[in-house]
Tab-separated table of N, CA and C in Angstrom:
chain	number	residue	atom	x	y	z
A	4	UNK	N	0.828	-1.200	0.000
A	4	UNK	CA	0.000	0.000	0.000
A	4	UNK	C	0.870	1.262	0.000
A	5	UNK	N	1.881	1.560	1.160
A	5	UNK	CA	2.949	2.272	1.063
A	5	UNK	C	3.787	3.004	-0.390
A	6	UNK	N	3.806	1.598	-0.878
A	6	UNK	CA	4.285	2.009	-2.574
A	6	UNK	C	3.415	1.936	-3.387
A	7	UNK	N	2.213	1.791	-3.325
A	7	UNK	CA	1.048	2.607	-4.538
A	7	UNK	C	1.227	3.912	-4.195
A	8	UNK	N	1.018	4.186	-3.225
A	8	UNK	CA	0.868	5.732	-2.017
A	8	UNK	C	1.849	6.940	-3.130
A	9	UNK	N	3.319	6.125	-2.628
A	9	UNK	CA	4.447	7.051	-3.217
A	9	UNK	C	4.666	7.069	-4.781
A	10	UNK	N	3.770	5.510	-5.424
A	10	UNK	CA	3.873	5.549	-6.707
A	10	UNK	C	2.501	6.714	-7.608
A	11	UNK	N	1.903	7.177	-6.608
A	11	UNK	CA	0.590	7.793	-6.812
A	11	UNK	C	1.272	9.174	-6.994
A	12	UNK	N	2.058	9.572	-5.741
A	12	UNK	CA	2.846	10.747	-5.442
A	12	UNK	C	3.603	11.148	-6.636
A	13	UNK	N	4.269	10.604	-7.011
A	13	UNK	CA	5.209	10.625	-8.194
A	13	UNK	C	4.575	11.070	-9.601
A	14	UNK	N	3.578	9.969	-9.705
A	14	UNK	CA	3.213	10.568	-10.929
A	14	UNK	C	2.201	11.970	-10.878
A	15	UNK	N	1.687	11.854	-9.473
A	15	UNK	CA	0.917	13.564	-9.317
A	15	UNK	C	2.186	14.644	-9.686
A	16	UNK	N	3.134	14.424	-8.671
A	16	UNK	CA	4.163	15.123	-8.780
A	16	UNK	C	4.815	15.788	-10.487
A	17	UNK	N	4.878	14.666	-10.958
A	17	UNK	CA	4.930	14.557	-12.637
A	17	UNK	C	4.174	15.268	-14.050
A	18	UNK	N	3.223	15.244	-13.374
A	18	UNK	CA	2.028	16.025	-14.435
A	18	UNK	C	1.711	17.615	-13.644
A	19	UNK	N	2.326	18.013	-12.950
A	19	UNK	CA	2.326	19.162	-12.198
A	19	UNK	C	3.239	20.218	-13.404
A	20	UNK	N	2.273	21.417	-13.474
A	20	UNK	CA	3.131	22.575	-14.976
A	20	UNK	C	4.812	22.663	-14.383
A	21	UNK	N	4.873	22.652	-13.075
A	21	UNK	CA	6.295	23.242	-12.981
A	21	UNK	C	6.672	22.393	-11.283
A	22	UNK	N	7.498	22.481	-11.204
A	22	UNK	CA	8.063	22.243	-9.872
A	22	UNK	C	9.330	22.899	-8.686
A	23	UNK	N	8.066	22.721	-8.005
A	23	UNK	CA	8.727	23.866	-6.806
A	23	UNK	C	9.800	22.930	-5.654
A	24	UNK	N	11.312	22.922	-6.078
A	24	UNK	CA	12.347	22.476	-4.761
A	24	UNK	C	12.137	22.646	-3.881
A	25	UNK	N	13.245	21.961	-2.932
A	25	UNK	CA	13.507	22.121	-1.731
A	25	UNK	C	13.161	23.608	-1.155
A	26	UNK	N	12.650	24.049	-0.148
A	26	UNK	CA	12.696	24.927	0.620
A	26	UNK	C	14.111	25.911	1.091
A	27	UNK	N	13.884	26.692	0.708
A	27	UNK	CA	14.998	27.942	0.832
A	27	UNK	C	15.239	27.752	2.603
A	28	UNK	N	16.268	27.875	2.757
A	28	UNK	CA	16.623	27.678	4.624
A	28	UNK	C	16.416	29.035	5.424
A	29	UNK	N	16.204	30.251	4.600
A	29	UNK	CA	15.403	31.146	4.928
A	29	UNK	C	14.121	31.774	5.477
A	30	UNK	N	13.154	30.586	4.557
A	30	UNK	CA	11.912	29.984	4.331
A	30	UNK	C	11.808	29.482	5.752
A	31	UNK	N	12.667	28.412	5.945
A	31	UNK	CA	12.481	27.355	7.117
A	31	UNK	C	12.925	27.872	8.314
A	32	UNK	N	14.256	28.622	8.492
A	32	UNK	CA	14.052	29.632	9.379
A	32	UNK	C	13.249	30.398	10.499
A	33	UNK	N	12.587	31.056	9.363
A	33	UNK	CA	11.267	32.101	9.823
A	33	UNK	C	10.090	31.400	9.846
A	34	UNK	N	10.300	30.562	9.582
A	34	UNK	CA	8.817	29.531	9.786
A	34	UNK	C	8.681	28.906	10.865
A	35	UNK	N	10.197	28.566	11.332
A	35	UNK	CA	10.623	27.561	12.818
A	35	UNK	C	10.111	28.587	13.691
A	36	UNK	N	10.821	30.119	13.087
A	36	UNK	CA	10.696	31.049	14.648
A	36	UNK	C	9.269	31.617	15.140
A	37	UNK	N	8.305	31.640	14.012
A	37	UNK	CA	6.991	31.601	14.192
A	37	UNK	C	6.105	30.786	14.335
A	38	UNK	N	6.591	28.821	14.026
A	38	UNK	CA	6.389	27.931	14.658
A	38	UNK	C	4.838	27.819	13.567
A	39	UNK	N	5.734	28.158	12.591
A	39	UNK	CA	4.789	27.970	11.132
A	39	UNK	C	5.500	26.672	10.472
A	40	UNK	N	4.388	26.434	9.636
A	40	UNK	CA	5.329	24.986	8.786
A	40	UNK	C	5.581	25.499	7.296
A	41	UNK	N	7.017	25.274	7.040
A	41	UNK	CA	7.760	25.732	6.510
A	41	UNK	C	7.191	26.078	5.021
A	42	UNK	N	6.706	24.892	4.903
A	42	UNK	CA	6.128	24.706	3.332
A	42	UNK	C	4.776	25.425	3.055
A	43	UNK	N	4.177	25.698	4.451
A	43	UNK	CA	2.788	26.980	4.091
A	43	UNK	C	3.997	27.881	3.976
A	44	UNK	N	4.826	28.855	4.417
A	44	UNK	CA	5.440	29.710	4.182
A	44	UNK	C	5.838	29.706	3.075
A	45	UNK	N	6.736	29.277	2.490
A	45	UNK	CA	7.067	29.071	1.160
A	45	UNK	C	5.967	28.913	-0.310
A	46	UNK	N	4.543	28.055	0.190
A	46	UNK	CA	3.602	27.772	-0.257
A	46	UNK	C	3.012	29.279	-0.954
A	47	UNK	N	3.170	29.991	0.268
A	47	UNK	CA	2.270	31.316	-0.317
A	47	UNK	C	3.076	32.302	-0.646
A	48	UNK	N	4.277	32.348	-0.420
A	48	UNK	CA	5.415	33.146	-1.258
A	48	UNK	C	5.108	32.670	-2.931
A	49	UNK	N	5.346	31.492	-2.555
A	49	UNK	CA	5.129	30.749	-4.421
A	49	UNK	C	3.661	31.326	-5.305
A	50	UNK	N	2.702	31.080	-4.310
A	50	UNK	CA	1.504	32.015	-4.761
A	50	UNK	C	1.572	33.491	-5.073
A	51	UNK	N	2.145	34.133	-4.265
A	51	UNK	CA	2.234	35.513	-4.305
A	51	UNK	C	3.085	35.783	-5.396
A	52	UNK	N	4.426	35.423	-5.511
A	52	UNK	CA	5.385	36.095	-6.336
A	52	UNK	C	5.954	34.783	-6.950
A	53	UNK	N	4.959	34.171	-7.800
A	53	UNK	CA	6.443	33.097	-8.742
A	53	UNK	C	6.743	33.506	-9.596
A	54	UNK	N	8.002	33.058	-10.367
A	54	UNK	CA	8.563	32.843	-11.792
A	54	UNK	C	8.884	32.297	-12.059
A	55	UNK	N	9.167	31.830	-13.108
A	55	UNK	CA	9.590	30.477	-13.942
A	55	UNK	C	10.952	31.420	-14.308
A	56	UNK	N	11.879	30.736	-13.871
A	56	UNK	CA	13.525	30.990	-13.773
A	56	UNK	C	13.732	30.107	-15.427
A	57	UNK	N	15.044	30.968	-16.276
A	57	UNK	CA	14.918	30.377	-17.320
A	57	UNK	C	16.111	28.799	-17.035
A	58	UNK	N	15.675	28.421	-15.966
A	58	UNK	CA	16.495	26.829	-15.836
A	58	UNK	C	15.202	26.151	-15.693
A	59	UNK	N	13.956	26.160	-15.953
A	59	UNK	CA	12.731	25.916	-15.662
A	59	UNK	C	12.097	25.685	-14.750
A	60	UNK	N	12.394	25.970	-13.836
A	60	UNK	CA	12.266	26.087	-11.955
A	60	UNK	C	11.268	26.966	-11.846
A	61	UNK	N	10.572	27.182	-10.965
A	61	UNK	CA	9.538	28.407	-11.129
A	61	UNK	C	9.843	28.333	-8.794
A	62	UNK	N	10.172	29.885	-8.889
A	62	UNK	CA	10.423	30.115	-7.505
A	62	UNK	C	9.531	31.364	-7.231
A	63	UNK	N	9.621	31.771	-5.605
A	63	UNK	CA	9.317	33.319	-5.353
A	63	UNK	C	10.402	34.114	-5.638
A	64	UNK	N	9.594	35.453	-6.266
A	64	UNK	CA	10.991	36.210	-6.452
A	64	UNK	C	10.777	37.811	-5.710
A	65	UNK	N	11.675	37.728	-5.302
A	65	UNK	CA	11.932	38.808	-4.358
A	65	UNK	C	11.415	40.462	-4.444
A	66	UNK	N	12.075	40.274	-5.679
A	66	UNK	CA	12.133	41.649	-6.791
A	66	UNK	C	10.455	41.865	-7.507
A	67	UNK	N	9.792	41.709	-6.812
A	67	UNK	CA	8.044	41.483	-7.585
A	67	UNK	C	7.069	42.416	-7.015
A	68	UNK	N	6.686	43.238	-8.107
A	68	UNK	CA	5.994	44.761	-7.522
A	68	UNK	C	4.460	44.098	-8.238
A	69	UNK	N	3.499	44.684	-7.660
A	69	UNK	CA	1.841	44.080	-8.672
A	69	UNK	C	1.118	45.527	-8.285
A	70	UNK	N	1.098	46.333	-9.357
A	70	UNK	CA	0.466	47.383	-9.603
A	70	UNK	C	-0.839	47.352	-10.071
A	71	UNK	N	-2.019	47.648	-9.501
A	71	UNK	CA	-3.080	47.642	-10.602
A	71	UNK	C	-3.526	46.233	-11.203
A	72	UNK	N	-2.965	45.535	-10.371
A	72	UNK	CA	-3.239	43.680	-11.050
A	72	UNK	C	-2.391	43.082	-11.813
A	73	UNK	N	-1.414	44.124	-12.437
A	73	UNK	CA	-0.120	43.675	-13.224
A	73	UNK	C	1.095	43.628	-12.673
A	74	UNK	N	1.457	42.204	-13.021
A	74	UNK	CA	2.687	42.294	-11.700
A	74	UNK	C	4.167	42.509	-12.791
A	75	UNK	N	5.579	43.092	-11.862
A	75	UNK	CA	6.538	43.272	-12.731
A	75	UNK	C	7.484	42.760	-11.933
A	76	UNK	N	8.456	42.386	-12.632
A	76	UNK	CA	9.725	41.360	-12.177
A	76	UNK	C	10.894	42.132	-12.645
A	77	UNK	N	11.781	42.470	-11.421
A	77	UNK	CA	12.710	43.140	-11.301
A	77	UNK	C	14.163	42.427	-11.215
A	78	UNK	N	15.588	42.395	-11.976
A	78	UNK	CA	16.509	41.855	-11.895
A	78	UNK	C	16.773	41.827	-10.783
A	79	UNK	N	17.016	42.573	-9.688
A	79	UNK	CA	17.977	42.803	-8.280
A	79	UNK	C	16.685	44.021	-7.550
A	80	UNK	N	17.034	44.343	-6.251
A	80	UNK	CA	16.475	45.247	-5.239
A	80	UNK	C	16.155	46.642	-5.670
A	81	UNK	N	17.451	47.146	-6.575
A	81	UNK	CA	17.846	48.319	-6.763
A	81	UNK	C	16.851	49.102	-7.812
A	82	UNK	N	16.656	48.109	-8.530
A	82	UNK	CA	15.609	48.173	-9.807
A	82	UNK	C	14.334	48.240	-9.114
A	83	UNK	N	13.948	47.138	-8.720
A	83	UNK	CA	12.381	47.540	-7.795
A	83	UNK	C	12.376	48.428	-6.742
A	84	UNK	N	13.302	48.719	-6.474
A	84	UNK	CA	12.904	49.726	-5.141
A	84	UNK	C	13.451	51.220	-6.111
A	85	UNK	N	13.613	50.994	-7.203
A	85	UNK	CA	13.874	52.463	-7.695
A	85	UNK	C	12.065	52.527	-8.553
A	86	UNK	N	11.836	51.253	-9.008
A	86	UNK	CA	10.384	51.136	-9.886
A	86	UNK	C	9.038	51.386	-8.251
A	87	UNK	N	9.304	50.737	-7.277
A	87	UNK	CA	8.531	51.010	-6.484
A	87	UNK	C	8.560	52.734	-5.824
A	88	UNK	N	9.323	53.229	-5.930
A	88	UNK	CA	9.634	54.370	-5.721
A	88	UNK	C	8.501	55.643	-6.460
A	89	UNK	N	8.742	55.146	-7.911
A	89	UNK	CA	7.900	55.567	-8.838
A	89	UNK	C	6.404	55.444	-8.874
A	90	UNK	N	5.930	54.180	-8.676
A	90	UNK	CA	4.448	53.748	-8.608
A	90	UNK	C	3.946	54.577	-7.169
A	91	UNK	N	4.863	54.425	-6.129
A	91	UNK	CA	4.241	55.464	-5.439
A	91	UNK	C	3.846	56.455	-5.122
A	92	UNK	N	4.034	57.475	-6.250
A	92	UNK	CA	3.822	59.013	-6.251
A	92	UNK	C	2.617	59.131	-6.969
A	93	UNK	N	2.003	57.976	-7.673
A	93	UNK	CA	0.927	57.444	-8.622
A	93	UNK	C	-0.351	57.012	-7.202
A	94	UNK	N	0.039	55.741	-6.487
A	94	UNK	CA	-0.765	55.194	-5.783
A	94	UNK	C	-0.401	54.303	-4.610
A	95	UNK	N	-1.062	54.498	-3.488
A	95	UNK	CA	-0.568	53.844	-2.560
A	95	UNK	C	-0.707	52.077	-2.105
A	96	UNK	N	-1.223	51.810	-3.543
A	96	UNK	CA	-1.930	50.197	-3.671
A	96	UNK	C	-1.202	49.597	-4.379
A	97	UNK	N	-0.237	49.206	-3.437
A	97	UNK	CA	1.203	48.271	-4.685
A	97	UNK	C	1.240	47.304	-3.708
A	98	UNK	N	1.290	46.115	-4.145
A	98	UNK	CA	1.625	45.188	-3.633
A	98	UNK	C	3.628	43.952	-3.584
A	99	UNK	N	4.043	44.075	-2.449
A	99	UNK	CA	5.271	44.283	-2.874
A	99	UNK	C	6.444	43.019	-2.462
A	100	UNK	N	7.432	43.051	-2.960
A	100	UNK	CA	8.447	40.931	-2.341
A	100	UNK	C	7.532	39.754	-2.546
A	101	UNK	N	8.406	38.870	-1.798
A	101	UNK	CA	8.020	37.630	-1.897
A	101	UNK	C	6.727	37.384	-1.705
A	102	UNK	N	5.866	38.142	-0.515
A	102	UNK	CA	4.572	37.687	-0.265
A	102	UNK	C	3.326	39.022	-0.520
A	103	UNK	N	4.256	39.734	-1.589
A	103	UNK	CA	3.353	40.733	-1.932
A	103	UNK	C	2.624	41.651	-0.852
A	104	UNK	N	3.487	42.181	-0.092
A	104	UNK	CA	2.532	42.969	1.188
A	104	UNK	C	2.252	44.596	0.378
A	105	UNK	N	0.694	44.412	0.455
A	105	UNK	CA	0.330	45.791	0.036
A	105	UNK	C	0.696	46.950	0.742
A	106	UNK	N	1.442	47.665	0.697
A	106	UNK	CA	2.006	48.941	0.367
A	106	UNK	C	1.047	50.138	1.713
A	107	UNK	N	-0.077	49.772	1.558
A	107	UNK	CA	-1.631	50.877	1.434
A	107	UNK	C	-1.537	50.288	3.118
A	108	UNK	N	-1.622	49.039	3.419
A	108	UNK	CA	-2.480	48.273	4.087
A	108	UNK	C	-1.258	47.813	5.268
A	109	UNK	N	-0.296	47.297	4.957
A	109	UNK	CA	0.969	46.950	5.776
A	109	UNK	C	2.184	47.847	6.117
A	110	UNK	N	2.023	48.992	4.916
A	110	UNK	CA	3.425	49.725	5.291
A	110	UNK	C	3.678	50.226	6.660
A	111	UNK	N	2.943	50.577	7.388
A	111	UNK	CA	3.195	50.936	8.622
A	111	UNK	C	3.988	50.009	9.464
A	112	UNK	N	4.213	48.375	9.209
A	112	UNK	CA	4.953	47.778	9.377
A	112	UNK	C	6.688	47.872	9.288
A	113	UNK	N	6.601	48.538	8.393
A	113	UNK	CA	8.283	48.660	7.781
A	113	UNK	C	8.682	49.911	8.310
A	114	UNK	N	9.839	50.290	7.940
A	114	UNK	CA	10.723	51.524	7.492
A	114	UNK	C	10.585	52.160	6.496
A	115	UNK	N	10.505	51.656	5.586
A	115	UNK	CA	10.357	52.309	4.320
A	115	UNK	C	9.575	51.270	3.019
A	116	UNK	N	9.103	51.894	2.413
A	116	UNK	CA	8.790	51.030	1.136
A	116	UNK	C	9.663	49.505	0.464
A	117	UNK	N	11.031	49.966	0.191
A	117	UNK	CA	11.917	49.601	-0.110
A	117	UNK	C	12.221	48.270	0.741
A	118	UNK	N	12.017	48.461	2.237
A	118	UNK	CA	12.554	47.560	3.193
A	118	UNK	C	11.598	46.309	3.134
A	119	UNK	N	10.864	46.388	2.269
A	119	UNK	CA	9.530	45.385	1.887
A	119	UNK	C	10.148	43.851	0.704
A	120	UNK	N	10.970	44.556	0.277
A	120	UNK	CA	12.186	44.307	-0.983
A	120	UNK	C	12.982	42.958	-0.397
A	121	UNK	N	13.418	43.249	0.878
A	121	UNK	CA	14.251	42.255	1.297
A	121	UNK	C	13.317	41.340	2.007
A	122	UNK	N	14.025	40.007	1.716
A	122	UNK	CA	13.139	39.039	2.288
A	122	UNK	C	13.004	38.499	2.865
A	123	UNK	N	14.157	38.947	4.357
A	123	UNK	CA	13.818	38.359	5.613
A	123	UNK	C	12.419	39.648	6.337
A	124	UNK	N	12.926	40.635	5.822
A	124	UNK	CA	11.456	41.250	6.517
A	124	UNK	C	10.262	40.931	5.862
A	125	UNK	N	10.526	40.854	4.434
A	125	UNK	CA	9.006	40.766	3.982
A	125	UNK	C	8.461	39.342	4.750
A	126	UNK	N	8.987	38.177	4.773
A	126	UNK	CA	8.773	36.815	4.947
A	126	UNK	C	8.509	37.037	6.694
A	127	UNK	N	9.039	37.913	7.220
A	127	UNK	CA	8.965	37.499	8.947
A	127	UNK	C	7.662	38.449	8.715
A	128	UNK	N	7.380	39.231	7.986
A	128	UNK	CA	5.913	39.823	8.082
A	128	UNK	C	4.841	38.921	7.994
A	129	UNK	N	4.957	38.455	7.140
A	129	UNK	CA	3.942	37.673	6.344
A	129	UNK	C	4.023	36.276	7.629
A	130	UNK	N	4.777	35.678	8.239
A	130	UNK	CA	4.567	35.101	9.186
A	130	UNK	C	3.861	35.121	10.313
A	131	UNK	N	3.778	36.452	10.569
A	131	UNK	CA	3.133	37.322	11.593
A	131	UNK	C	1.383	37.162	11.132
A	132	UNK	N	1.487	37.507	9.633
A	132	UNK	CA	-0.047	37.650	9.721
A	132	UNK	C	-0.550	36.175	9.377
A	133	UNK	N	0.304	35.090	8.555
A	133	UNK	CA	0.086	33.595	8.921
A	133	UNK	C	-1.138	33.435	10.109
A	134	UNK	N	-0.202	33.987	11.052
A	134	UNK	CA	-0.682	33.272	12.619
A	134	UNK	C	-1.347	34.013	12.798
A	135	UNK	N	-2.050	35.228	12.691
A	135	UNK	CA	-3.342	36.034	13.066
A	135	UNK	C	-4.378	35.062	12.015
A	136	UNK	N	-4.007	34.765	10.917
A	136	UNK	CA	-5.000	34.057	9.969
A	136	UNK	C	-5.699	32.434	10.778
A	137	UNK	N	-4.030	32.215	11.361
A	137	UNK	CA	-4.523	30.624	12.235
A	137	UNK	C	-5.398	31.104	13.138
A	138	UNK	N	-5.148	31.919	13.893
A	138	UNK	CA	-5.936	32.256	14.992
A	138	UNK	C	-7.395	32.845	14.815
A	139	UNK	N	-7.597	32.883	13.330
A	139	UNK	CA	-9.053	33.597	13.242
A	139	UNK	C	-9.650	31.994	12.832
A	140	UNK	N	-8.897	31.398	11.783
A	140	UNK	CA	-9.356	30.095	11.330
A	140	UNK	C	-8.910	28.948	11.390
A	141	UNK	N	-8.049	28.654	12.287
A	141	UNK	CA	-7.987	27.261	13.028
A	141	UNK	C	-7.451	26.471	11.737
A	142	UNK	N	-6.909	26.982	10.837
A	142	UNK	CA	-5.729	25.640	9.720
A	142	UNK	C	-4.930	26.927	8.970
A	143	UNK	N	-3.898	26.136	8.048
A	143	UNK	CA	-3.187	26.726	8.017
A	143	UNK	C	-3.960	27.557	6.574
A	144	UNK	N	-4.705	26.415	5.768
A	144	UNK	CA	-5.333	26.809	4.610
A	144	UNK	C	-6.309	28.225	4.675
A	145	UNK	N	-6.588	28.055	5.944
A	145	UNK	CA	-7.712	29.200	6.181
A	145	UNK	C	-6.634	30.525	6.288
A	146	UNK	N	-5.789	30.151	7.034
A	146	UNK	CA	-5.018	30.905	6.935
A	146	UNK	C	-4.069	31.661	6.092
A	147	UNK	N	-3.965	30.940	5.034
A	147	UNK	CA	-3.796	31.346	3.684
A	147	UNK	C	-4.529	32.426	2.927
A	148	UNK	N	-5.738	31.926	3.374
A	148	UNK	CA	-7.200	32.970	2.149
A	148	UNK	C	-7.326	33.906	2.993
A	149	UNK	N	-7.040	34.064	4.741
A	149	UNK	CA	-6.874	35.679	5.153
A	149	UNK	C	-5.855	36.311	5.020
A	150	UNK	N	-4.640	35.324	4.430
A	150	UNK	CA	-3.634	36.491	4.261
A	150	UNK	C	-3.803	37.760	3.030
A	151	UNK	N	-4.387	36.458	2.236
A	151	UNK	CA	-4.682	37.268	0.850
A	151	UNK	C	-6.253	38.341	0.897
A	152	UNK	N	-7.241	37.811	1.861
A	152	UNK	CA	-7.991	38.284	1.632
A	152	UNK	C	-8.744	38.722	2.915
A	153	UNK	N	-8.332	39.054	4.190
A	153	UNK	CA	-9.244	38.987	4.963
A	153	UNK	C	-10.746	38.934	4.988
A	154	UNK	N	-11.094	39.398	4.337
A	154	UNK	CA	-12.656	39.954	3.993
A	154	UNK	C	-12.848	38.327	3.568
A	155	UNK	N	-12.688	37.672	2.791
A	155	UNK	CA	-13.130	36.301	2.753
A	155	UNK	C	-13.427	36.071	1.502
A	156	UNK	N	-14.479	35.268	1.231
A	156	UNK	CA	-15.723	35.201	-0.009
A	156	UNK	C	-14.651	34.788	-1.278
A	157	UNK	N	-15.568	35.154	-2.241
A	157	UNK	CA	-14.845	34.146	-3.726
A	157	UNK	C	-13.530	34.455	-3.752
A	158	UNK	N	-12.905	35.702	-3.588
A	158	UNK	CA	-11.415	36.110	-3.858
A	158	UNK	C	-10.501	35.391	-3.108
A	159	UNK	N	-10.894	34.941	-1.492
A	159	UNK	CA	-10.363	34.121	-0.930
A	159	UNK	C	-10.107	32.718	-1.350
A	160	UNK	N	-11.292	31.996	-1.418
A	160	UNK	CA	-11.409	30.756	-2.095
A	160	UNK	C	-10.957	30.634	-3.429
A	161	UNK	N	-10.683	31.385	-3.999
A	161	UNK	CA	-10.100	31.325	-4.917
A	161	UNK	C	-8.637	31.214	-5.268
A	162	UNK	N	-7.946	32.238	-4.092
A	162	UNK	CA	-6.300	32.240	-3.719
A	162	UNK	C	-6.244	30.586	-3.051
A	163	UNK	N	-7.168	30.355	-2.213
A	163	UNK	CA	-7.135	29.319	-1.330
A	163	UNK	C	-6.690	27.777	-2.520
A	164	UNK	N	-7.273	27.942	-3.489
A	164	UNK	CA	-7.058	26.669	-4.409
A	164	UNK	C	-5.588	27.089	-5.350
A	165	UNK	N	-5.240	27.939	-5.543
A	165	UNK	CA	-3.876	28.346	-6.146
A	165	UNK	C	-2.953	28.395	-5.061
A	166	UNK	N	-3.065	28.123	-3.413
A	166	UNK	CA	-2.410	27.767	-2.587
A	166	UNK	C	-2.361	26.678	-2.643
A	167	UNK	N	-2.965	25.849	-2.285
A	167	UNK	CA	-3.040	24.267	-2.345
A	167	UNK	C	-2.394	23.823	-3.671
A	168	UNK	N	-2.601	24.507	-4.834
A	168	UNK	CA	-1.835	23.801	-6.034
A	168	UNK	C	-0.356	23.958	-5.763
A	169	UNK	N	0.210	25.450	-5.097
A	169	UNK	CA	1.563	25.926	-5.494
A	169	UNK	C	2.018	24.871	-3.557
A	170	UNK	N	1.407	24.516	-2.796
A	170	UNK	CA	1.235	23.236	-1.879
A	170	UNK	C	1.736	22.571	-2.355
A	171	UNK	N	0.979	21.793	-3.273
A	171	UNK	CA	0.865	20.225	-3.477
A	171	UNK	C	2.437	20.024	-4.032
A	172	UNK	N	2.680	21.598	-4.922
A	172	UNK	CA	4.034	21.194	-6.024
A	172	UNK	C	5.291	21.353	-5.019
A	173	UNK	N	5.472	21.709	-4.193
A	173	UNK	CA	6.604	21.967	-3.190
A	173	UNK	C	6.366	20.290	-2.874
A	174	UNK	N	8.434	19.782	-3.446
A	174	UNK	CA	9.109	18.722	-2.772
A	174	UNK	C	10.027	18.962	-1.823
A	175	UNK	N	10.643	17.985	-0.987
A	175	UNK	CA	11.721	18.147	-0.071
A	175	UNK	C	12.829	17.271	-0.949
A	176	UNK	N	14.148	18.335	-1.305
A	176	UNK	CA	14.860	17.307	-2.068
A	176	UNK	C	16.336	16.678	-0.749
C-alpha cells in the first residue's frame, strides 16, 4: 500500500506545470521562529510572487511589484525599489516581495517602502499575519485565504485553491 501511495505521489508530482524544490533555509528559518510549517510559508510566497527561472524552476521572487493587477519582475532590489519608488507618487496600492505585502495596508509595518524588498522582513511579516489568519481560522489553509484576503468570499477561495496547487508542487529534495 505504502508504494502505490508514493507511486501515486510521483506521478501527481509529474504532471504538475512546474516544480517547486527544496525549501529555501530562509523559508524554514522564519517559519521555525513563528512555529509555522515551513512549506505553508514558502507555499504562499510561491503564490504571491512566482517565476519560472529560465532553468525551468519556477520560484518566489523577491524583486516582484503588482500594480493595478499587473505584476513586474525586477533583476535585483535596486531596480524595484527604484520602480517602487515611482508607482508610489501614482498610488498607494502596490503590492510588494516575496509575499506581496500591500504597500496601502501593511506599510506601517516597515521603514520604508523599499525595506519590503528584502526578504527576511518581507517573509517574517507575512509570518506574523500567517498566525493572526490561524488564529481567526484554526488551519493553516484558512489561513492562507486571510492572508490574501481577509474579507473572505470568492477572492479568498479562490487564492485558497492556487495555494493548495503551489502546496501540493513543493518537494523536499
Amino acid at each position: 500500500m505504502r508504494h502505490a501511495c508514493k507511486m501515486l505521489a510521483a506521478i501527481w508530482l509529474s504532471i504538475l506545470p512546474y516544480t517547486a524544490s527544496a525549501i529555501p533555509s530562509l523559508y524554514v528559518d522564519i517559519a521555525n521562529e513563528h512555529n509555522i510549517p515551513a512549506k505553508v510559508l514558502y507555499g504562499l510566497a510561491l503564490t504571491e510572487s512566482q517565476k519560472k527561472l529560465t532553468n525551468g524552476s519556477v520560484r518566489p521572487w523577491p524583486w516582484t511589484l503588482n500594480v493595478k493587477g499587473k505584476a513586474y519582475f525586477y533583476p535585483n532590489s535596486h531596480q524595484a525599489c527604484q520602480a517602487l519608488t515611482g508607482f508610489l507618487r501614482q498610488t498607494q496600492i502596490v503590492d510588494i516581495g516575496l509575499t506581496q505585502q500591500n504597500w496601502r495596508y501593511q506599510g506601517g509595518h516597515f521603514d520604508s517602502p523599499c525595506e519590503v524588498l528584502e526578504p527576511k522582513a518581507n517573509l517574517t511579516h507575512a509570518a506574523r499575519l500567517l498566525n493572526q489568519g490561524y488564529r481567526v481560522h484554526g488551519t493553516w489553509l484558512g489561513a492562507a485565504g486571510w492572508f490574501h484576503r481577509p474579507a473572505g468570499g470568492d477572492i479568498a477561495e479562490r487564492y485558497k485553491t492556487n495555494f493548495v496547487n503551489n502546496y501540493r508542487a513543493i518537494r523536499y529534495e
